[in-house]
Coordinates of C-alpha atoms in Angstrom, one line a residue:
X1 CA -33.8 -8.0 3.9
X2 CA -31.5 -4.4 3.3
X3 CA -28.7 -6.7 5.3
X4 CA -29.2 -9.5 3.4
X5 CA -28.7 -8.1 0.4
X6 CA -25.9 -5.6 1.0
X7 CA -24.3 -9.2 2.6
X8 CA -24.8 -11.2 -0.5
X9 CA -23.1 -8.5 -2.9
X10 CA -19.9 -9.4 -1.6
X11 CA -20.3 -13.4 -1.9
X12 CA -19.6 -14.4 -5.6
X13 CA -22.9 -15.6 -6.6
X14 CA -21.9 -18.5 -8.9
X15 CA -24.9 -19.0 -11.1
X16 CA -22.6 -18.0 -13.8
X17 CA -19.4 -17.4 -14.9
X18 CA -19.8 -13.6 -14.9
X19 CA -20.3 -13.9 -11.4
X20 CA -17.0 -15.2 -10.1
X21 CA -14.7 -13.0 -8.3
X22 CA -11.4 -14.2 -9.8
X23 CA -8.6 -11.5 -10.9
X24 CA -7.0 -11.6 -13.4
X25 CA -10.1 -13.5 -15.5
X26 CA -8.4 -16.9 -17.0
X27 CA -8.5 -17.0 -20.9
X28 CA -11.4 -20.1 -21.2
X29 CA -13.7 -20.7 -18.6
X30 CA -16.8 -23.1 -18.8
X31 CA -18.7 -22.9 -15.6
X32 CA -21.2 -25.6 -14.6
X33 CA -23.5 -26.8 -12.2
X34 CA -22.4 -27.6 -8.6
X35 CA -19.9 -27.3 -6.6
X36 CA -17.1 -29.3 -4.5
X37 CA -17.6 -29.1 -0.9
X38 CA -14.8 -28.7 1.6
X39 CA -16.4 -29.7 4.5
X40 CA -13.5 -32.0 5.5
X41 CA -10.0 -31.1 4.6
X42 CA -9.0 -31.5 0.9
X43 CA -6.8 -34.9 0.4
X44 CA -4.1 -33.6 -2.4
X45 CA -2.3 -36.2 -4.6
X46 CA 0.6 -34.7 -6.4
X47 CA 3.1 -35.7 -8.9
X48 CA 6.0 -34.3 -10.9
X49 CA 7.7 -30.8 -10.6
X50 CA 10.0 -29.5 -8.5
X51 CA 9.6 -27.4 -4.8
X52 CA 7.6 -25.2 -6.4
X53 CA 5.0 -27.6 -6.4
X54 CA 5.2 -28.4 -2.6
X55 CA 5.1 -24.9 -1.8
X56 CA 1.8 -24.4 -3.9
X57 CA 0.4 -27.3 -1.9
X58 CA 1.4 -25.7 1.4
X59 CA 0.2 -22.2 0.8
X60 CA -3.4 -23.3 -0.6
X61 CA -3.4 -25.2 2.6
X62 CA -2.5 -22.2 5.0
X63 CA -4.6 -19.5 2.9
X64 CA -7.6 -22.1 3.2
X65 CA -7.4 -22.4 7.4
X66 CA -7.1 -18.5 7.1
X67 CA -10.0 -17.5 4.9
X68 CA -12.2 -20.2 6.5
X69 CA -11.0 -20.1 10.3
X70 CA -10.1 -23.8 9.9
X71 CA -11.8 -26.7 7.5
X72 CA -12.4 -29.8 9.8
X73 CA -9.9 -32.7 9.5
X74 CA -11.3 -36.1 7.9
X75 CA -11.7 -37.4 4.5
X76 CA -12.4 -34.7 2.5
X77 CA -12.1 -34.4 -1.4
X78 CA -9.5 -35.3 -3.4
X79 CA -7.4 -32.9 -5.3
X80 CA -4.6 -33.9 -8.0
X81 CA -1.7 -31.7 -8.9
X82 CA 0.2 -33.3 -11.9
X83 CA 3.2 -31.6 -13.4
X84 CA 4.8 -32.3 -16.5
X85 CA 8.3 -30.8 -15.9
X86 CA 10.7 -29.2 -13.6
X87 CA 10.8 -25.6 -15.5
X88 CA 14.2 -23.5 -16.2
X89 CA 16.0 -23.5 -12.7
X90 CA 16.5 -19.8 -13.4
X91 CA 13.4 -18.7 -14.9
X92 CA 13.2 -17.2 -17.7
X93 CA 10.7 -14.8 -19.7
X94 CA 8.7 -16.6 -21.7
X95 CA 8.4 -19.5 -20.0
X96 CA 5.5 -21.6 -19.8
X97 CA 2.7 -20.4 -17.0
X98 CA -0.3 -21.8 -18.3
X99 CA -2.5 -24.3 -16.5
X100 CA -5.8 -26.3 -16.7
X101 CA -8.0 -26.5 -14.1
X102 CA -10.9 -28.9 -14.0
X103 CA -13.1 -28.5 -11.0
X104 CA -16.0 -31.7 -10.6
X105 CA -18.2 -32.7 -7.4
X106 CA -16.5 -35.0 -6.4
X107 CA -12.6 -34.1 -6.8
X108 CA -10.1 -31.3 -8.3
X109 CA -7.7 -31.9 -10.7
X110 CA -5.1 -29.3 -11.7
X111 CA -2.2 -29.8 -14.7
X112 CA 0.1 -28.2 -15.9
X113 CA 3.7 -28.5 -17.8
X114 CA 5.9 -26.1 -15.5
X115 CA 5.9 -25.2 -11.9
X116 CA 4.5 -22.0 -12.9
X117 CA 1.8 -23.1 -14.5
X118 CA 0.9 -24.9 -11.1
X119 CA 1.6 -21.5 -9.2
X120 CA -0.9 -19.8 -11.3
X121 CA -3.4 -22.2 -11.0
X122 CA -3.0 -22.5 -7.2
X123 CA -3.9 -18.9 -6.9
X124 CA -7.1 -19.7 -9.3
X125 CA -8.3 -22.3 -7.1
X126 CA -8.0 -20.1 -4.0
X127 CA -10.0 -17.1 -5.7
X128 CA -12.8 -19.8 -6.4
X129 CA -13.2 -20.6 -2.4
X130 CA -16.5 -19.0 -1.3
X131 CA -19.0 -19.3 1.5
X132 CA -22.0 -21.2 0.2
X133 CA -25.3 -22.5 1.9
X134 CA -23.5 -25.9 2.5
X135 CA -20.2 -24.3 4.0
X136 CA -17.3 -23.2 1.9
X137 CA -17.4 -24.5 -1.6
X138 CA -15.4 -24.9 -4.4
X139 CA -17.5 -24.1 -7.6
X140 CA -17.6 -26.3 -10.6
X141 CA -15.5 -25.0 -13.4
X142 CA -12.9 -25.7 -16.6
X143 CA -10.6 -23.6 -16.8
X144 CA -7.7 -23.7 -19.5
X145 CA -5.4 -20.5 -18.9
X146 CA -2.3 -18.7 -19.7
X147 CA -0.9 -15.0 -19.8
X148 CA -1.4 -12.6 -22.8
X149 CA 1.9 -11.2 -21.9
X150 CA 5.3 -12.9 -20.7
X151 CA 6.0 -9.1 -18.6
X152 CA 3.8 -8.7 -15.6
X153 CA 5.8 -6.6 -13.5
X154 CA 5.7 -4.1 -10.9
X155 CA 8.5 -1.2 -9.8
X156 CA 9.1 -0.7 -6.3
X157 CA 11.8 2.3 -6.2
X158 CA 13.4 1.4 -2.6
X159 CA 16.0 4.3 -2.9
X160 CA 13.8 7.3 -1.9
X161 CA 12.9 5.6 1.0
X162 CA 14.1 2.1 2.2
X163 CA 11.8 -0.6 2.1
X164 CA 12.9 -3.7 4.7
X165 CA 13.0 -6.8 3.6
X166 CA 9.6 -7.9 5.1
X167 CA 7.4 -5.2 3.4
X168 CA 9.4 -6.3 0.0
X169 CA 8.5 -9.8 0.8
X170 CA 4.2 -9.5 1.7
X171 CA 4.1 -7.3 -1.4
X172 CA 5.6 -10.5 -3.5
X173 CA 2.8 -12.6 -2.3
X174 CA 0.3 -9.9 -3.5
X175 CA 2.2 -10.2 -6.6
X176 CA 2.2 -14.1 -6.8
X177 CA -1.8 -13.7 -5.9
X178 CA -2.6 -11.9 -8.8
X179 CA -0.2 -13.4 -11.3
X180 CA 2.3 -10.7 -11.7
X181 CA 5.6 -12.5 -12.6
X182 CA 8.2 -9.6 -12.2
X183 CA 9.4 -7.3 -9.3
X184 CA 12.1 -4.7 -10.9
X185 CA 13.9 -3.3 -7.7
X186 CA 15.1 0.8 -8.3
X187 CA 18.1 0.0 -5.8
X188 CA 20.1 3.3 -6.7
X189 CA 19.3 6.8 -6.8
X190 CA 20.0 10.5 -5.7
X191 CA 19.3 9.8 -2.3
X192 CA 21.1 6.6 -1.6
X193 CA 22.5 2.9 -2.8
X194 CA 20.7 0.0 -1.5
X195 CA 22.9 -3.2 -1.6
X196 CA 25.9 -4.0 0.1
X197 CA 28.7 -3.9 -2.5
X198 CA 32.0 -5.9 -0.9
X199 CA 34.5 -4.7 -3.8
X200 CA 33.3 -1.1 -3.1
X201 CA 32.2 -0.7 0.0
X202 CA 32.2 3.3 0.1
X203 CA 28.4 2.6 -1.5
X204 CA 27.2 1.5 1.3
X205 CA 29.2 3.0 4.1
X206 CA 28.7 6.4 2.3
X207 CA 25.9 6.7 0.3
X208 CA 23.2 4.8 2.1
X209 CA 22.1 6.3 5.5
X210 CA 23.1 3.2 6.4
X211 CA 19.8 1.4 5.1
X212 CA 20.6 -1.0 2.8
X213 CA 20.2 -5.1 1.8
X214 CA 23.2 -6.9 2.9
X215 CA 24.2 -9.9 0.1
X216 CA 22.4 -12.5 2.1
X217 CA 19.3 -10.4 2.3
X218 CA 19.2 -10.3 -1.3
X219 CA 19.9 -14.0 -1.8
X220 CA 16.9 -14.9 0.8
X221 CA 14.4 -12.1 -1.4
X222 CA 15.7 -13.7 -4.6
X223 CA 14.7 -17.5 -3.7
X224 CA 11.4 -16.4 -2.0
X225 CA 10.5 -14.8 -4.9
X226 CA 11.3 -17.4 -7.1
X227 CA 9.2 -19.9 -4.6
X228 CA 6.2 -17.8 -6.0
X229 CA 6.8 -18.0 -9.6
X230 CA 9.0 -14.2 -9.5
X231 CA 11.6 -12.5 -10.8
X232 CA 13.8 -9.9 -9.4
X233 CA 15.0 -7.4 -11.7
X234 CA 17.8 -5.3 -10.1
X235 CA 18.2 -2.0 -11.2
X236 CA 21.1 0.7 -10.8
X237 CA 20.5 3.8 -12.1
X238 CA 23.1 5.7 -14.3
X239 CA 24.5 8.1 -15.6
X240 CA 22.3 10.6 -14.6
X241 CA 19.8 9.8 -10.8
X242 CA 23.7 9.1 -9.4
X243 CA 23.9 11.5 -6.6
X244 CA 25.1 8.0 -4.6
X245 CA 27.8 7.2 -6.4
X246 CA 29.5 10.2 -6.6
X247 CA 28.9 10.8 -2.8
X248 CA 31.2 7.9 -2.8
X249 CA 33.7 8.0 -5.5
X250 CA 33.1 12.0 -6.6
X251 CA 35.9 11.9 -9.1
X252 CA 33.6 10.6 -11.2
X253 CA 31.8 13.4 -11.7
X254 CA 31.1 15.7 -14.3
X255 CA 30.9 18.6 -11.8
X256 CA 32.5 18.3 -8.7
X257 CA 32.1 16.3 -5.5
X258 CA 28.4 16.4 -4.4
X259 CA 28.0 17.9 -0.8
X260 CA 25.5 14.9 0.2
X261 CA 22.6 12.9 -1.1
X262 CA 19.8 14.1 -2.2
X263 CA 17.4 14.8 1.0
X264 CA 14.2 15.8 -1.1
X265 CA 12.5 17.0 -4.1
X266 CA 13.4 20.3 -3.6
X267 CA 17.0 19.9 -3.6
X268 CA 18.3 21.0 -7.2
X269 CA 21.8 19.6 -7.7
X270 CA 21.8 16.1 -9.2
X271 CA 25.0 15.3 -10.9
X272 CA 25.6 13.1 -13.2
X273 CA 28.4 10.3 -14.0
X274 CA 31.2 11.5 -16.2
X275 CA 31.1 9.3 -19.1
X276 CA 34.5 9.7 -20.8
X277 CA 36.5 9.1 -17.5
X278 CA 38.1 5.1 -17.9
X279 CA 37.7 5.6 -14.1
X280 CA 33.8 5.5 -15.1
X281 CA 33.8 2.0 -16.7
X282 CA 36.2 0.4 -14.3
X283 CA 34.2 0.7 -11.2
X284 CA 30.8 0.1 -13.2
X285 CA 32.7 -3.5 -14.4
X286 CA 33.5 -3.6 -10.8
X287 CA 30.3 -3.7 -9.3
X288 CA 27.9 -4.8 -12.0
X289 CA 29.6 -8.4 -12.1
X290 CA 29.2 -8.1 -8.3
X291 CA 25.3 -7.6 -8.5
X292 CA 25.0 -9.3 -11.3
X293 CA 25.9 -12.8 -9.4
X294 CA 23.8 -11.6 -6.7
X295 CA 20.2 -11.3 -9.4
X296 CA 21.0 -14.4 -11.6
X297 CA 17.8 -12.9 -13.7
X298 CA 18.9 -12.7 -17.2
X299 CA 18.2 -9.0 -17.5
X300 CA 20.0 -5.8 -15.8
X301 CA 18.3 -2.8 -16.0
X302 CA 20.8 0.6 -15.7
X303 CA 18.1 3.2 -15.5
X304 CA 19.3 5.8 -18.1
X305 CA 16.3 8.1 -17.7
X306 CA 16.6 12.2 -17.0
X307 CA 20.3 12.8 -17.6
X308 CA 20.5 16.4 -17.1
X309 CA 23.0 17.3 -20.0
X310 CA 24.0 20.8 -18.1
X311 CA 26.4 19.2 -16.0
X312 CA 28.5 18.0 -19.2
X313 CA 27.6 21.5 -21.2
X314 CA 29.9 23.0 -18.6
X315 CA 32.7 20.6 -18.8
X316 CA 35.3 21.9 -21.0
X317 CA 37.5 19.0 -20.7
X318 CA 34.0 16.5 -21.8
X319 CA 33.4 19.2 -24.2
X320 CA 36.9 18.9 -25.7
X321 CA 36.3 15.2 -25.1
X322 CA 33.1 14.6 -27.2
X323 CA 35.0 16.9 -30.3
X324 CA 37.9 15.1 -30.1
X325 CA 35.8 11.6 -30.7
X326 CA 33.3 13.5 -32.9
X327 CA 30.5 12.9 -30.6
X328 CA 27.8 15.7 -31.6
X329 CA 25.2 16.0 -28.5
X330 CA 24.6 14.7 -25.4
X331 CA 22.3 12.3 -26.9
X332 CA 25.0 10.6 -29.2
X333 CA 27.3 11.0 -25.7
X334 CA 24.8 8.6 -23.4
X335 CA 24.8 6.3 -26.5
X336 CA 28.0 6.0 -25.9
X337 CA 28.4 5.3 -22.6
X338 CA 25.4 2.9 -23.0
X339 CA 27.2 1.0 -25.7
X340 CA 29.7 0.0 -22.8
X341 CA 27.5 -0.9 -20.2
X342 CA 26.3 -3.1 -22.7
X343 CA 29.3 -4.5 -23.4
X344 CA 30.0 -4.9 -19.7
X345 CA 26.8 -7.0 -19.0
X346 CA 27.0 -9.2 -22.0
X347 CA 30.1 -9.8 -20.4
X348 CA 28.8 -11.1 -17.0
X349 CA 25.6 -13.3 -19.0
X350 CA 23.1 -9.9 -18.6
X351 CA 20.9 -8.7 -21.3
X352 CA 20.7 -4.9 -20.9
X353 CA 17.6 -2.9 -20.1
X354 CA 16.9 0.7 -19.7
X355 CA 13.9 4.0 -19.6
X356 CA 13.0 4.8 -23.3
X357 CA 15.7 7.8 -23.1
X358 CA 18.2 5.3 -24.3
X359 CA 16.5 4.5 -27.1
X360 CA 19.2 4.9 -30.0
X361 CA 19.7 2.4 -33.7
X362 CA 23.4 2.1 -32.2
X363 CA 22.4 0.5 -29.8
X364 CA 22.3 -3.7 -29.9
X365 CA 19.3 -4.9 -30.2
X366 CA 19.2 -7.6 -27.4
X367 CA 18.7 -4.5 -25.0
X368 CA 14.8 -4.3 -23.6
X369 CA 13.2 -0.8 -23.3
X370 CA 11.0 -0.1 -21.3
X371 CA 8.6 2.8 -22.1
X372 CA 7.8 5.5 -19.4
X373 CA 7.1 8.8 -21.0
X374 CA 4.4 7.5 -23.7
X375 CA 3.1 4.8 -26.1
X376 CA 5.3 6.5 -28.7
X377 CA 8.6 4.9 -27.7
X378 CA 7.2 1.5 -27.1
X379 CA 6.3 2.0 -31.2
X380 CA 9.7 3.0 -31.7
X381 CA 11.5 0.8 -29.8
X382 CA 9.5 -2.4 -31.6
X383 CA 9.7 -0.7 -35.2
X384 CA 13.5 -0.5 -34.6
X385 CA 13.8 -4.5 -33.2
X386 CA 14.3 -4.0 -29.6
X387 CA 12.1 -5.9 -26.8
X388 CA 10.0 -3.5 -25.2
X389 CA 7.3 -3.3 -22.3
X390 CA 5.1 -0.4 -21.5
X391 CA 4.7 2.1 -18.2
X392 CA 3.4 4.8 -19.2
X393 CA -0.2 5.0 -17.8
X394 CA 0.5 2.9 -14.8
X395 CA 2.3 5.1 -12.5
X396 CA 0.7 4.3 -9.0
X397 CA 2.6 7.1 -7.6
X398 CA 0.1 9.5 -9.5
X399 CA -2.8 7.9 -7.5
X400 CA -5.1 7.8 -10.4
X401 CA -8.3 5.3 -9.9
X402 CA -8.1 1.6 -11.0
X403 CA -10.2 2.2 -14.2
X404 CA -7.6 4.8 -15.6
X405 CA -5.3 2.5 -15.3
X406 CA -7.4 -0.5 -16.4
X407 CA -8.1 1.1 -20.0
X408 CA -4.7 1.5 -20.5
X409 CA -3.4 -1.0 -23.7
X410 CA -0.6 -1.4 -25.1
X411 CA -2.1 -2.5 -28.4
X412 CA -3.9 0.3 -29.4
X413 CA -3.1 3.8 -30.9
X414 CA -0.4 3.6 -33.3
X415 CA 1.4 0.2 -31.7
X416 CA -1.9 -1.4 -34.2
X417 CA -0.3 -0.6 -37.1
X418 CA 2.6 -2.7 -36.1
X419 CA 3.5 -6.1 -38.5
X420 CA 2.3 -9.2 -36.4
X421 CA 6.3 -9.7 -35.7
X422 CA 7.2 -6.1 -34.6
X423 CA 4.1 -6.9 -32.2
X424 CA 5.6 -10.2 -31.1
X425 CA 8.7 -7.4 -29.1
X426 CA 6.4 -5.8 -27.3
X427 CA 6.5 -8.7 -24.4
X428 CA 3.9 -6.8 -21.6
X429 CA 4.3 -3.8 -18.9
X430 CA 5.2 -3.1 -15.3
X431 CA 3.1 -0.5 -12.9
X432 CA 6.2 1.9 -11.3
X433 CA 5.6 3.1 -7.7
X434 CA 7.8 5.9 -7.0
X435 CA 9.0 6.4 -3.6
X436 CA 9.5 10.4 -2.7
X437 CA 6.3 10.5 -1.0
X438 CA 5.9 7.0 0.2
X439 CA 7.5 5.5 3.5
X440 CA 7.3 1.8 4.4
X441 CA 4.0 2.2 6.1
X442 CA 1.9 3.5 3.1
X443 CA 3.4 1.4 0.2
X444 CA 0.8 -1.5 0.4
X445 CA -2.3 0.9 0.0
X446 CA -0.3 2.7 -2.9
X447 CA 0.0 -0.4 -4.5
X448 CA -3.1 -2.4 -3.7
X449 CA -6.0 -3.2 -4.7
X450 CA -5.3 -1.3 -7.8
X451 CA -2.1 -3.2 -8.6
X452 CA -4.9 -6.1 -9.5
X453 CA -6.5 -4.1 -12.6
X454 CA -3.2 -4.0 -14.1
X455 CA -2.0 -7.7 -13.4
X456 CA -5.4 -8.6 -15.3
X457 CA -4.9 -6.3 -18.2
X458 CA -1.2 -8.3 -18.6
X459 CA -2.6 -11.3 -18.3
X460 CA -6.2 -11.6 -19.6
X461 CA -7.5 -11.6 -22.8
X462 CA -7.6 -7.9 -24.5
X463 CA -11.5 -8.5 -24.6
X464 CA -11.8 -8.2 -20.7
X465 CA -13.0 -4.2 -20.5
X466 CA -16.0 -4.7 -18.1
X467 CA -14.8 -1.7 -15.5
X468 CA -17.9 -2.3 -13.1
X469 CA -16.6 -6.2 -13.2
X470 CA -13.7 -4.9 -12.1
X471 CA -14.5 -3.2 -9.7
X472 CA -16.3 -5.8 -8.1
X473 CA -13.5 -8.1 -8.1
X474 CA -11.6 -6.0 -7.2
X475 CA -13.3 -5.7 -3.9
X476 CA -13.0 -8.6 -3.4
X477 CA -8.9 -9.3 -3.8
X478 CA -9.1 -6.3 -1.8
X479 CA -10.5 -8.1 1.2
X480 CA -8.5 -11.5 0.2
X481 CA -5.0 -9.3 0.3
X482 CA -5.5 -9.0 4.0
X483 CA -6.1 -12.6 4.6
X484 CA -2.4 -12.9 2.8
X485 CA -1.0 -10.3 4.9
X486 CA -0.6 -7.5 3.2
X487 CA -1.7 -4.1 5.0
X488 CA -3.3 -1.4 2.6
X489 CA -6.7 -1.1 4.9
X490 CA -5.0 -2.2 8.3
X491 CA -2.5 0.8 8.2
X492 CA -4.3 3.0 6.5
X493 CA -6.7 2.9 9.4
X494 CA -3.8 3.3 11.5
X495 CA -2.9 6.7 9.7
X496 CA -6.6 8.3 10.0
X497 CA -6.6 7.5 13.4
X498 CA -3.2 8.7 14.3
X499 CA -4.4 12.2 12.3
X500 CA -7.9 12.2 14.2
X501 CA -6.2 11.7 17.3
X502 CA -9.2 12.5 19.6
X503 CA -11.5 13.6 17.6
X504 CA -14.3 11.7 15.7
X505 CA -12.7 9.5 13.0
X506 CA -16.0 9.4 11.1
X507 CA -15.8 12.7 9.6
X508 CA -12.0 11.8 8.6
X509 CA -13.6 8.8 6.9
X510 CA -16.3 10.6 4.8
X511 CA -13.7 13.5 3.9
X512 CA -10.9 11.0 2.2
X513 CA -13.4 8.7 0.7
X514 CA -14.8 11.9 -1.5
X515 CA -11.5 13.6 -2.0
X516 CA -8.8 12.6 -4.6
X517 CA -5.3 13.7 -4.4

């Protein structure tokens, strides 16, 4: 009876609502009595949309066979997938994900007006599989559904370490699973530059170890993302976290040539971009209309966060510079230079977006901040008109537990004192997962399952708060994830045995599952 029991708390029991194991929790559900049996393959009917919609079709199909080990052929129940439109063929934030989902005994039917919309619901439907007395089961539900926020994003920062294309791509289908609609790509820091660059090569011949995404690599990443309903959000990182381009092109320095990249956290010179050298601006134009037809997203983020003003302190000739245009600090100089980038991606169709640091009223207000060092900017930054989206409090590089993270809000504090418009800028969040200490082997089990706490607070109602709920979903994505493909319990398995080596693994196992970091 012990097995029995401990066996049935990982089946959702569906006597309720409360009991399904779906993550992130739609916005209306109505469970009933019943359920929809798959004991013969599901017949679909579809109609309207674009590829998008085939590919939903196809992956509920292939992640069904997996989960279940295989649903016999025949006659099984009918499932319609009707779509009102084709969607943006670029998409857009703020476009329309929501779905309905109406679940009988009989048949499925599943609606929505955008591709995205039947994405999202696709990955509902999945989560609702289970293994009931009869065989696996659909349960009966109505579900109408749609995000609280437009931003559901997540940071990978693939210039510490390189992250091939293949680990990139598993983690997008973790993304897609849970809902999350953005992946913002840190492709240039201190220790190298990630994407082939044809008008300046020295990037990637100099200043990448030789690990980096060639132009095709980043077209195939961009339309598999977008098969899943995602975004990619490039990001180059400047003026300051430039140690790459200066290793190639160091007379654009503020303080000499750099002897190499940056090989650790120890190493103390980071130099920054010299922001009152023409030189500066010309290869920035160069390259950013270069990447900027590679992402066709709409946004361009350029970093702007920790520019360590010492390096232009010392520079008489920037210092005789900044007097000369009566600029008065090195705050009013990195508005400056941020005011041009600007101007350079408006140029090639990009809105601008940047770390709270360059947070400044000069600045035009189509720019999107994006809040890292507290709650406080994301205020500011929607009190002074900009778009903004918070980070702060879901740093997965800090290895807190899920339920820190899941309490996190960005309404609350002082960002409820905002007018309903100035709330209207703050359009969601993005977890960041920093890369010092993480190689392409540990990413998935720094990211998962706890990515899926923060994919439901961006996309469910503000009133979903349970933790233990969480929790128990989150178990259960957990197991689903490796189904998918990801690899956060397979190669972490790997890693504990490879530091046991030939001693007993159990005691390794008790030890990290009481310890935290």
């Amino acid at each position: 009876m012990k097995k029995l029991a401990l066996f049935l708390m990982f089946l959702p029991l569906c006597s309720q609502a409360s009991d399904l194991t779906l993550m992130p929790w739609p916005s209306q559900i109505d469970r009933q009595a019943g359920f929809l049996s798959l004991n013969h393959s599901p017949v679909f009917k579809v109609s309207g949309g674009d590829n998008r919609v085939g590919y939903a079709v196809a992956h509920f199909v292939e992640q069904l066979n997996s989960r279940t080990g295989g649903i016999p052929k025949g006659d099984g129940p009918i499932i319609t997938i009707h779509c009102d439109g084709n969607g943006q063929k670029i998409q857009k934030l703020g476009e329309d994900e929501s779905y309905q989902l109406n679940v009988e005994p009989e048949q499925a039917e599943l609606r929505a007006a955008n591709p995205l919309g039947i994405l999202r619901g696709i990955e509902t439907l999945l989560q609702l599989v289970y293994a009931g007395e009869q065989g696996w089961v659909i349960p009966t539900v109505k579900i109408e559904d749609h995000p609280r926020f437009p931003w559901r994003g997540l940071m990978i920062d693939v210039s510490r370490h390189f992250m091939p294309v293949e680990v990139l791509k598993r983690n997008i289908d973790g993304m897609a699973a849970v809902k999350l609609n953005i992946l913002h790509l840190h492709l240039s820091d201190d220790e190298g530059f990630r994407v082939e660059s044809r008008r300046a090569p020295r990037l990637q011949k100099l200043a990448s170890d030789g690990l980096f995404y060639t132009q095709q690599q980043v077209r195939d990443l961009v339309a598999y993302a977008r098969m899943r309903g995602i975004r990619i959000v490039p990001e180059f990182d400047v003026p300051g976290h430039s140690v790459s381009w200066l290793v190639a092109y160091p007379k654009l320095s503020s303080a000499g040539a750099p002897e190499h990249l940056v090989r650790g956290m120890s190493d103390s010179e980071r130099l920054t971009l010299d922001p009152t050298l023409p030189a500066t601006y010309q290869l920035l134009d160069k390259v950013f209309a270069e990447m900027a037809g590679l992402f066709p997203d709409q946004y361009f983020h350029i970093g702007g966060d920790e520019v360590n003003g010492k390096y232009w302190d010392q520079n008489e000739r920037i210092q005789s510079w900044m007097r000369k245009h009566q600029i008065k600090d090195n705050h009013a100089l990195q508005a400056y230079f941020n005011r041009r980038l600007q101007a350079i991606l408006a140029k090639h169709g990009k809105r601008m977006e940047g770390w709270d640091e360059i947070l400044a009223p000069e600045l035009p207000t189509d720019t999107l901040v994006q809040s890292w060092r507290g709650p406080e900017t994301l205020v500011s930054a929607a009190r002074m008109g900009f778009q903004t989206l918070l980070s702060a409090g879901w740093y997965l590089d800090l290895m807190f537990p899920a339920s820190k993270h899941y309490v996190v809000e960005p309404f609350s504090g002082e960002s409820e004192s905002l007018s309903p418009e100035q709330k209207t800028r703050i359009v969601g969040g993005e977890a960041a997962q920093w890369a010092e200490y993480v190689t392409p082997e540990i990413l998935d089990n720094r990211l998962w399952p706890r990515l899926g706490a923060i994919a439901e607070r961006l996309w469910s109602p503000q009133s979903v708060t349970d933790v233990e709920s969480m929790y128990r979903r989150l178990e259960i994505l957990n197991r689903n994830l490796e189904w998918l493909g990801l690899r956060q319990q397979t190669n972490s398995q790997h890693m504990l045995e490879r530091i046991a080596g030939d001693a007993p693994l159990e005691a390794l196992q008790v030890l990290t599952a009481h310890v935290e970091p």
